[in-house]
Amino acid sequence: MRNFNILSVFLIGLMMTPLTSASAKSLEPAKGRVGLGYTESSGNTDESKMNFSLNLTQKRTEQLKFGYDALAIYGKADGQKNADKKQLKFSSEFIKNDKFSWYANFGYMEDEFAGYKDQYKLGLGMINYFIKGEETVFSCSLGLDFTKEKYTDDTKDDETWLRFGLDGKRKIADNVRFAGHFGFVAPKDDTDEAYRTETAVGLIFTINDKIDAEMKYIVDYNKAPVDAKEKYDRTFITSIAYKI
């Protein structure tokens, strides 16, 4: 996938390009959360484990916003590793107006217990905001994911996926916020046989100016799982987060 490599280099270069003096004045510090907690999962693993998460956003200019996300889940039982998942994602949003944005992101994942030795993903598309306020945000996205995947059985695959997503956030009390996500991806040439969905719902409780507590339930479905793995992975995460 020569185009994948070219687009990946372009996106990473855009993120790492030094700011000019004019745009540097608009640069704001990264803001977000660093969390540590407990995970209960079922599907390809049925264990309790520790998790680490990082979610940061940074406004580089009025029209450009960056996101940095990481998740690591690790577990061990009877001296044997039973979970080892790592995810990294770098994203950029090019803001056209209050209702419309373009996005580009680059992601990496390892999850041997779901059959993935590694996965590289480049995403390109658009976001439409139905509501974009201080207390409520609701949007849909449409785009393409270009993936390079290597599996634990030493096979590999390059694929282009069609992606549709819904995202929402809402303040439901003075110290409680709701966040939800639904994503649907399917290969452009085999939509009925190999689609995947990702669903996440969570509550964030504000403890004080620096500390949050979070509960999140995630369900990942893969109609054509890797190497005869389970189709469903369900994960319940609780964590304490420090706000940056």
PDB file of C-alpha atoms in Angstrom:
ATOM      1  CA  MET A   1       0.000   0.000   0.000  1.00  0.00           C
ATOM      2  CA  ARG A   2       2.264   2.734  -1.281  1.00  0.00           C
ATOM      3  CA  ASN A   3      -0.465   5.371  -0.857  1.00  0.00           C
ATOM      4  CA  PHE A   4      -0.805   4.399   2.836  1.00  0.00           C
ATOM      5  CA  ASN A   5       2.890   5.016   3.447  1.00  0.00           C
ATOM      6  CA  ILE A   6       2.856   8.358   1.627  1.00  0.00           C
ATOM      7  CA  LEU A   7      -0.243   9.600   3.496  1.00  0.00           C
ATOM      8  CA  SER A   8       1.155   8.414   6.835  1.00  0.00           C
ATOM      9  CA  VAL A   9       4.422  10.291   6.341  1.00  0.00           C
ATOM     10  CA  PHE A  10       2.479  13.409   5.280  1.00  0.00           C
ATOM     11  CA  LEU A  11       0.229  13.312   8.352  1.00  0.00           C
ATOM     12  CA  ILE A  12       3.047  12.698  10.830  1.00  0.00           C
ATOM     13  CA  GLY A  13       5.072  15.454   9.190  1.00  0.00           C
ATOM     14  CA  LEU A  14       2.142  17.856   9.518  1.00  0.00           C
ATOM     15  CA  MET A  15       1.832  17.103  13.226  1.00  0.00           C
ATOM     16  CA  MET A  16       5.541  17.468  13.922  1.00  0.00           C
ATOM     17  CA  THR A  17       6.226  20.531  11.752  1.00  0.00           C
ATOM     18  CA  PRO A  18       7.534  23.407  13.917  1.00  0.00           C
ATOM     19  CA  LEU A  19       5.142  26.300  14.247  1.00  0.00           C
ATOM     20  CA  THR A  20       5.888  29.630  12.644  1.00  0.00           C
ATOM     21  CA  SER A  21       6.135  32.629  14.963  1.00  0.00           C
ATOM     22  CA  ALA A  22       2.652  33.740  13.905  1.00  0.00           C
ATOM     23  CA  SER A  23       0.960  30.444  14.715  1.00  0.00           C
ATOM     24  CA  ALA A  24       3.057  29.925  17.861  1.00  0.00           C
ATOM     25  CA  LYS A  25       1.173  32.807  19.471  1.00  0.00           C
ATOM     26  CA  SER A  26      -2.035  30.812  19.068  1.00  0.00           C
ATOM     27  CA  LEU A  27      -0.594  27.593  20.517  1.00  0.00           C
ATOM     28  CA  GLU A  28      -2.265  26.515  23.755  1.00  0.00           C
ATOM     29  CA  PRO A  29      -0.920  23.924  26.205  1.00  0.00           C
ATOM     30  CA  ALA A  30      -2.274  20.398  25.810  1.00  0.00           C
ATOM     31  CA  LYS A  31      -5.246  19.736  28.076  1.00  0.00           C
ATOM     32  CA  GLY A  32      -6.836  16.483  29.103  1.00  0.00           C
ATOM     33  CA  ARG A  33      -6.603  13.533  31.452  1.00  0.00           C
ATOM     34  CA  VAL A  34      -4.151  10.827  32.514  1.00  0.00           C
ATOM     35  CA  GLY A  35      -5.867   7.840  34.080  1.00  0.00           C
ATOM     36  CA  LEU A  36      -4.992   4.656  35.964  1.00  0.00           C
ATOM     37  CA  GLY A  37      -7.547   2.029  36.873  1.00  0.00           C
ATOM     38  CA  TYR A  38      -9.070  -1.424  36.818  1.00  0.00           C
ATOM     39  CA  THR A  39     -10.445  -3.369  33.850  1.00  0.00           C
ATOM     40  CA  GLU A  40     -12.879  -6.289  33.749  1.00  0.00           C
ATOM     41  CA  SER A  41     -13.236  -7.968  30.348  1.00  0.00           C
ATOM     42  CA  SER A  42     -14.936 -10.890  28.623  1.00  0.00           C
ATOM     43  CA  GLY A  43     -14.534 -12.321  25.125  1.00  0.00           C
ATOM     44  CA  ASN A  44     -10.992 -13.096  24.037  1.00  0.00           C
ATOM     45  CA  THR A  45      -9.887 -12.565  27.653  1.00  0.00           C
ATOM     46  CA  ASP A  46     -11.944 -13.161  30.807  1.00  0.00           C
ATOM     47  CA  GLU A  47      -9.835 -11.558  33.461  1.00  0.00           C
ATOM     48  CA  SER A  48      -9.355  -8.529  35.683  1.00  0.00           C
ATOM     49  CA  LYS A  49      -6.408  -6.280  34.891  1.00  0.00           C
ATOM     50  CA  MET A  50      -4.873  -2.845  35.210  1.00  0.00           C
ATOM     51  CA  ASN A  51      -5.236  -0.092  32.616  1.00  0.00           C
ATOM     52  CA  PHE A  52      -3.513   3.167  31.779  1.00  0.00           C
ATOM     53  CA  SER A  53      -5.092   5.852  29.587  1.00  0.00           C
ATOM     54  CA  LEU A  54      -4.089   9.222  28.176  1.00  0.00           C
ATOM     55  CA  ASN A  55      -6.462  11.679  26.463  1.00  0.00           C
ATOM     56  CA  LEU A  56      -5.145  15.105  25.488  1.00  0.00           C
ATOM     57  CA  THR A  57      -6.229  17.840  23.069  1.00  0.00           C
ATOM     58  CA  GLN A  58      -4.243  20.843  21.921  1.00  0.00           C
ATOM     59  CA  LYS A  59      -5.402  23.859  19.947  1.00  0.00           C
ATOM     60  CA  ARG A  60      -2.583  24.903  17.637  1.00  0.00           C
ATOM     61  CA  THR A  61      -4.533  27.639  15.831  1.00  0.00           C
ATOM     62  CA  GLU A  62      -8.169  28.720  15.607  1.00  0.00           C
ATOM     63  CA  GLN A  63      -8.628  26.272  12.718  1.00  0.00           C
ATOM     64  CA  LEU A  64      -6.435  23.363  13.825  1.00  0.00           C
ATOM     65  CA  LYS A  65      -6.835  21.093  16.848  1.00  0.00           C
ATOM     66  CA  PHE A  66      -4.730  18.051  17.747  1.00  0.00           C
ATOM     67  CA  GLY A  67      -5.618  15.019  19.842  1.00  0.00           C
ATOM     68  CA  TYR A  68      -3.331  12.506  21.568  1.00  0.00           C
ATOM     69  CA  ASP A  69      -4.811   9.276  22.931  1.00  0.00           C
ATOM     70  CA  ALA A  70      -3.275   6.161  24.460  1.00  0.00           C
ATOM     71  CA  LEU A  71      -4.630   3.062  26.181  1.00  0.00           C
ATOM     72  CA  ALA A  72      -2.731   0.152  27.705  1.00  0.00           C
ATOM     73  CA  ILE A  73      -4.352  -2.886  29.336  1.00  0.00           C
ATOM     74  CA  TYR A  74      -2.169  -5.521  30.969  1.00  0.00           C
ATOM     75  CA  GLY A  75      -3.027  -8.597  32.993  1.00  0.00           C
ATOM     76  CA  LYS A  76      -1.301 -11.598  34.539  1.00  0.00           C
ATOM     77  CA  ALA A  77      -2.657 -14.694  36.309  1.00  0.00           C
ATOM     78  CA  ASP A  78      -0.786 -17.668  37.785  1.00  0.00           C
ATOM     79  CA  GLY A  79       2.444 -16.251  36.412  1.00  0.00           C
ATOM     80  CA  GLN A  80       1.113 -16.150  32.852  1.00  0.00           C
ATOM     81  CA  LYS A  81       0.274 -13.051  30.847  1.00  0.00           C
ATOM     82  CA  ASN A  82      -3.422 -13.039  29.909  1.00  0.00           C
ATOM     83  CA  ALA A  83      -3.902  -9.551  28.460  1.00  0.00           C
ATOM     84  CA  ASP A  84      -1.585  -7.164  26.666  1.00  0.00           C
ATOM     85  CA  LYS A  85      -3.240  -4.466  24.592  1.00  0.00           C
ATOM     86  CA  LYS A  86      -1.650  -1.187  23.512  1.00  0.00           C
ATOM     87  CA  GLN A  87      -3.277   1.592  21.479  1.00  0.00           C
ATOM     88  CA  LEU A  88      -1.892   4.930  20.317  1.00  0.00           C
ATOM     89  CA  LYS A  89      -3.724   7.539  18.255  1.00  0.00           C
ATOM     90  CA  PHE A  90      -2.713  10.944  16.913  1.00  0.00           C
ATOM     91  CA  SER A  91      -5.503  13.015  15.372  1.00  0.00           C
ATOM     92  CA  SER A  92      -5.927  16.417  13.784  1.00  0.00           C
ATOM     93  CA  GLU A  93      -9.141  18.335  13.160  1.00  0.00           C
ATOM     94  CA  PHE A  94      -9.207  21.077  10.539  1.00  0.00           C
ATOM     95  CA  ILE A  95     -12.082  23.320  11.576  1.00  0.00           C
ATOM     96  CA  LYS A  96     -14.027  24.881   8.709  1.00  0.00           C
ATOM     97  CA  ASN A  97     -16.801  26.431  10.816  1.00  0.00           C
ATOM     98  CA  ASP A  98     -18.944  25.634  13.875  1.00  0.00           C
ATOM     99  CA  LYS A  99     -20.759  22.854  12.004  1.00  0.00           C
ATOM    100  CA  PHE A 100     -18.132  21.246   9.785  1.00  0.00           C
ATOM    101  CA  SER A 101     -14.557  19.946  10.070  1.00  0.00           C
ATOM    102  CA  TRP A 102     -12.148  17.713   8.208  1.00  0.00           C
ATOM    103  CA  TYR A 103     -10.140  15.140  10.178  1.00  0.00           C
ATOM    104  CA  ALA A 104      -7.020  13.035   9.754  1.00  0.00           C
ATOM    105  CA  ASN A 105      -5.660  10.529  12.232  1.00  0.00           C
ATOM    106  CA  PHE A 106      -2.961   7.913  12.570  1.00  0.00           C
ATOM    107  CA  GLY A 107      -3.201   4.939  14.937  1.00  0.00           C
ATOM    108  CA  TYR A 108      -1.232   1.935  16.107  1.00  0.00           C
ATOM    109  CA  MET A 109      -2.470  -1.132  18.011  1.00  0.00           C
ATOM    110  CA  GLU A 110      -1.128  -4.393  19.438  1.00  0.00           C
ATOM    111  CA  ASP A 111      -3.523  -6.984  20.904  1.00  0.00           C
ATOM    112  CA  GLU A 112      -2.158 -10.515  20.746  1.00  0.00           C
ATOM    113  CA  PHE A 113      -5.107 -12.034  22.602  1.00  0.00           C
ATOM    114  CA  ALA A 114      -7.468 -10.733  19.897  1.00  0.00           C
ATOM    115  CA  GLY A 115      -5.086 -12.006  17.192  1.00  0.00           C
ATOM    116  CA  TYR A 116      -3.310  -8.753  16.244  1.00  0.00           C
ATOM    117  CA  LYS A 117       0.486  -8.665  16.242  1.00  0.00           C
ATOM    118  CA  ASP A 118       0.230  -5.066  15.075  1.00  0.00           C
ATOM    119  CA  GLN A 119      -2.130  -2.773  13.211  1.00  0.00           C
ATOM    120  CA  TYR A 120      -1.375   0.581  11.568  1.00  0.00           C
ATOM    121  CA  LYS A 121      -4.322   2.759  10.618  1.00  0.00           C
ATOM    122  CA  LEU A 122      -4.660   6.032   8.736  1.00  0.00           C
ATOM    123  CA  GLY A 123      -8.056   7.739   8.796  1.00  0.00           C
ATOM    124  CA  LEU A 124      -9.329  10.605   6.626  1.00  0.00           C
ATOM    125  CA  GLY A 125     -12.806  12.113   6.544  1.00  0.00           C
ATOM    126  CA  MET A 126     -15.295  14.758   7.635  1.00  0.00           C
ATOM    127  CA  ILE A 127     -17.179  15.636  10.828  1.00  0.00           C
ATOM    128  CA  ASN A 128     -20.583  17.308  10.977  1.00  0.00           C
ATOM    129  CA  TYR A 129     -21.655  18.841  14.315  1.00  0.00           C
ATOM    130  CA  PHE A 130     -25.377  18.830  15.038  1.00  0.00           C
ATOM    131  CA  ILE A 131     -24.773  20.412  18.474  1.00  0.00           C
ATOM    132  CA  LYS A 132     -21.528  22.062  19.547  1.00  0.00           C
ATOM    133  CA  GLY A 133     -21.911  23.757  22.903  1.00  0.00           C
ATOM    134  CA  GLU A 134     -20.217  24.014  26.275  1.00  0.00           C
ATOM    135  CA  GLU A 135     -22.433  21.367  27.900  1.00  0.00           C
ATOM    136  CA  THR A 136     -23.567  19.270  24.921  1.00  0.00           C
ATOM    137  CA  VAL A 137     -21.744  18.047  21.809  1.00  0.00           C
ATOM    138  CA  PHE A 138     -23.228  15.689  19.218  1.00  0.00           C
ATOM    139  CA  SER A 139     -21.614  14.883  15.883  1.00  0.00           C
ATOM    140  CA  CYS A 140     -21.395  12.339  13.087  1.00  0.00           C
ATOM    141  CA  SER A 141     -18.358  11.473  10.991  1.00  0.00           C
ATOM    142  CA  LEU A 142     -17.830   9.812   7.633  1.00  0.00           C
ATOM    143  CA  GLY A 143     -14.536   8.757   6.100  1.00  0.00           C
ATOM    144  CA  LEU A 144     -12.039   6.084   5.090  1.00  0.00           C
ATOM    145  CA  ASP A 145      -9.626   3.989   7.171  1.00  0.00           C
ATOM    146  CA  PHE A 146      -6.534   2.588   5.464  1.00  0.00           C
ATOM    147  CA  THR A 147      -5.106  -0.308   7.514  1.00  0.00           C
ATOM    148  CA  LYS A 148      -2.055  -2.547   7.474  1.00  0.00           C
ATOM    149  CA  GLU A 149      -2.552  -5.523   9.794  1.00  0.00           C
ATOM    150  CA  LYS A 150      -0.263  -8.370  10.833  1.00  0.00           C
ATOM    151  CA  TYR A 151      -1.819 -11.253  12.754  1.00  0.00           C
ATOM    152  CA  THR A 152      -0.504 -13.661  15.371  1.00  0.00           C
ATOM    153  CA  ASP A 153      -0.743 -16.560  12.891  1.00  0.00           C
ATOM    154  CA  ASP A 154       1.837 -14.669  10.739  1.00  0.00           C
ATOM    155  CA  THR A 155      -0.675 -13.738   8.025  1.00  0.00           C
ATOM    156  CA  LYS A 156      -1.205 -10.104   7.048  1.00  0.00           C
ATOM    157  CA  ASP A 157      -3.724  -7.921   5.258  1.00  0.00           C
ATOM    158  CA  ASP A 158      -3.994  -4.419   3.754  1.00  0.00           C
ATOM    159  CA  GLU A 159      -7.513  -3.036   3.555  1.00  0.00           C
ATOM    160  CA  THR A 160      -9.525   0.124   2.903  1.00  0.00           C
ATOM    161  CA  TRP A 161     -12.536   0.514   5.187  1.00  0.00           C
ATOM    162  CA  LEU A 162     -15.568   2.768   4.983  1.00  0.00           C
ATOM    163  CA  ARG A 163     -16.187   4.409   8.371  1.00  0.00           C
ATOM    164  CA  PHE A 164     -19.270   5.966   9.962  1.00  0.00           C
ATOM    165  CA  GLY A 165     -19.322   7.303  13.517  1.00  0.00           C
ATOM    166  CA  LEU A 166     -21.533   9.016  16.079  1.00  0.00           C
ATOM    167  CA  ASP A 167     -20.090  10.839  19.098  1.00  0.00           C
ATOM    168  CA  GLY A 168     -21.800  12.635  21.935  1.00  0.00           C
ATOM    169  CA  LYS A 169     -20.991  14.348  25.224  1.00  0.00           C
ATOM    170  CA  ARG A 170     -23.399  15.900  27.708  1.00  0.00           C
ATOM    171  CA  LYS A 171     -23.237  17.431  31.158  1.00  0.00           C
ATOM    172  CA  ILE A 172     -26.037  15.737  33.115  1.00  0.00           C
ATOM    173  CA  ALA A 173     -25.306  17.193  36.582  1.00  0.00           C
ATOM    174  CA  ASP A 174     -22.946  19.691  38.178  1.00  0.00           C
ATOM    175  CA  ASN A 175     -20.250  17.055  38.605  1.00  0.00           C
ATOM    176  CA  VAL A 176     -21.303  14.333  36.114  1.00  0.00           C
ATOM    177  CA  ARG A 177     -20.728  14.133  32.366  1.00  0.00           C
ATOM    178  CA  PHE A 178     -21.812  11.470  29.874  1.00  0.00           C
ATOM    179  CA  ALA A 179     -19.765  10.442  26.820  1.00  0.00           C
ATOM    180  CA  GLY A 180     -20.754   7.982  24.100  1.00  0.00           C
ATOM    181  CA  HIS A 181     -19.360   6.680  20.823  1.00  0.00           C
ATOM    182  CA  PHE A 182     -20.563   4.346  18.086  1.00  0.00           C
ATOM    183  CA  GLY A 183     -18.436   3.404  15.096  1.00  0.00           C
ATOM    184  CA  PHE A 184     -19.127   1.170  12.100  1.00  0.00           C
ATOM    185  CA  VAL A 185     -16.429   0.153   9.616  1.00  0.00           C
ATOM    186  CA  ALA A 186     -16.686  -2.184   6.657  1.00  0.00           C
ATOM    187  CA  PRO A 187     -14.327  -3.057   3.784  1.00  0.00           C
ATOM    188  CA  LYS A 188     -15.413  -1.287   0.631  1.00  0.00           C
ATOM    189  CA  ASP A 189     -15.500  -4.565  -1.336  1.00  0.00           C
ATOM    190  CA  ASP A 190     -17.101  -6.871   1.272  1.00  0.00           C
ATOM    191  CA  THR A 191     -19.454  -4.810   3.414  1.00  0.00           C
ATOM    192  CA  ASP A 192     -21.773  -7.649   4.488  1.00  0.00           C
ATOM    193  CA  GLU A 193     -19.169 -10.227   5.490  1.00  0.00           C
ATOM    194  CA  ALA A 194     -16.418  -8.459   7.398  1.00  0.00           C
ATOM    195  CA  TYR A 195     -17.770  -5.394   9.152  1.00  0.00           C
ATOM    196  CA  ARG A 196     -16.777  -4.237  12.637  1.00  0.00           C
ATOM    197  CA  THR A 197     -18.533  -2.098  15.233  1.00  0.00           C
ATOM    198  CA  GLU A 198     -17.258  -0.276  18.304  1.00  0.00           C
ATOM    199  CA  THR A 199     -19.547   1.041  21.037  1.00  0.00           C
ATOM    200  CA  ALA A 200     -18.539   2.921  24.185  1.00  0.00           C
ATOM    201  CA  VAL A 201     -20.600   4.614  26.895  1.00  0.00           C
ATOM    202  CA  GLY A 202     -19.220   6.216  30.014  1.00  0.00           C
ATOM    203  CA  LEU A 203     -19.713   8.566  32.947  1.00  0.00           C
ATOM    204  CA  ILE A 204     -17.099  10.995  34.250  1.00  0.00           C
ATOM    205  CA  PHE A 205     -17.445  12.232  37.831  1.00  0.00           C
ATOM    206  CA  THR A 206     -15.671  15.443  38.847  1.00  0.00           C
ATOM    207  CA  ILE A 207     -14.085  15.045  42.263  1.00  0.00           C
ATOM    208  CA  ASN A 208     -12.155  18.332  42.352  1.00  0.00           C
ATOM    209  CA  ASP A 209     -10.256  20.678  40.036  1.00  0.00           C
ATOM    210  CA  LYS A 210      -7.550  18.086  39.376  1.00  0.00           C
ATOM    211  CA  ILE A 211      -9.141  14.646  39.852  1.00  0.00           C
ATOM    212  CA  ASP A 212     -11.879  12.797  37.926  1.00  0.00           C
ATOM    213  CA  ALA A 213     -13.325   9.312  38.317  1.00  0.00           C
ATOM    214  CA  GLU A 214     -14.547   7.482  35.219  1.00  0.00           C
ATOM    215  CA  MET A 215     -16.611   4.397  34.425  1.00  0.00           C
ATOM    216  CA  LYS A 216     -16.724   3.163  30.821  1.00  0.00           C
ATOM    217  CA  TYR A 217     -18.238   0.123  29.083  1.00  0.00           C
ATOM    218  CA  ILE A 218     -16.840  -0.837  25.668  1.00  0.00           C
ATOM    219  CA  VAL A 219     -18.131  -3.463  23.239  1.00  0.00           C
ATOM    220  CA  ASP A 220     -16.116  -4.316  20.120  1.00  0.00           C
ATOM    221  CA  TYR A 221     -17.666  -6.630  17.505  1.00  0.00           C
ATOM    222  CA  ASN A 222     -15.811  -8.197  14.588  1.00  0.00           C
ATOM    223  CA  LYS A 223     -17.931 -10.284  12.229  1.00  0.00           C
ATOM    224  CA  ALA A 224     -14.813 -11.910  10.743  1.00  0.00           C
ATOM    225  CA  PRO A 225     -12.420 -12.184  13.708  1.00  0.00           C
ATOM    226  CA  VAL A 226      -8.758 -13.017  13.380  1.00  0.00           C
ATOM    227  CA  ASP A 227      -7.595 -16.633  13.677  1.00  0.00           C
ATOM    228  CA  ALA A 228     -10.919 -18.017  15.007  1.00  0.00           C
ATOM    229  CA  LYS A 229     -11.014 -15.525  17.900  1.00  0.00           C
ATOM    230  CA  GLU A 230     -14.194 -14.433  19.632  1.00  0.00           C
ATOM    231  CA  LYS A 231     -16.412 -11.989  17.746  1.00  0.00           C
ATOM    232  CA  TYR A 232     -17.205  -9.927  20.841  1.00  0.00           C
ATOM    233  CA  ASP A 233     -14.807  -8.204  23.230  1.00  0.00           C
ATOM    234  CA  ARG A 234     -16.510  -6.526  26.192  1.00  0.00           C
ATOM    235  CA  THR A 235     -14.533  -4.307  28.538  1.00  0.00           C
ATOM    236  CA  PHE A 236     -15.583  -2.470  31.689  1.00  0.00           C
ATOM    237  CA  ILE A 237     -13.108   0.170  32.837  1.00  0.00           C
ATOM    238  CA  THR A 238     -12.997   2.165  36.051  1.00  0.00           C
ATOM    239  CA  SER A 239     -10.226   4.677  36.565  1.00  0.00           C
ATOM    240  CA  ILE A 240      -9.040   7.699  38.479  1.00  0.00           C
ATOM    241  CA  ALA A 241      -7.712  10.477  36.236  1.00  0.00           C
ATOM    242  CA  TYR A 242      -5.484  13.464  36.857  1.00  0.00           C
ATOM    243  CA  LYS A 243      -6.505  16.509  34.821  1.00  0.00           C
ATOM    244  CA  ILE A 244      -3.737  18.359  33.017  1.00  0.00           C
TER     245      ILE A 244
END
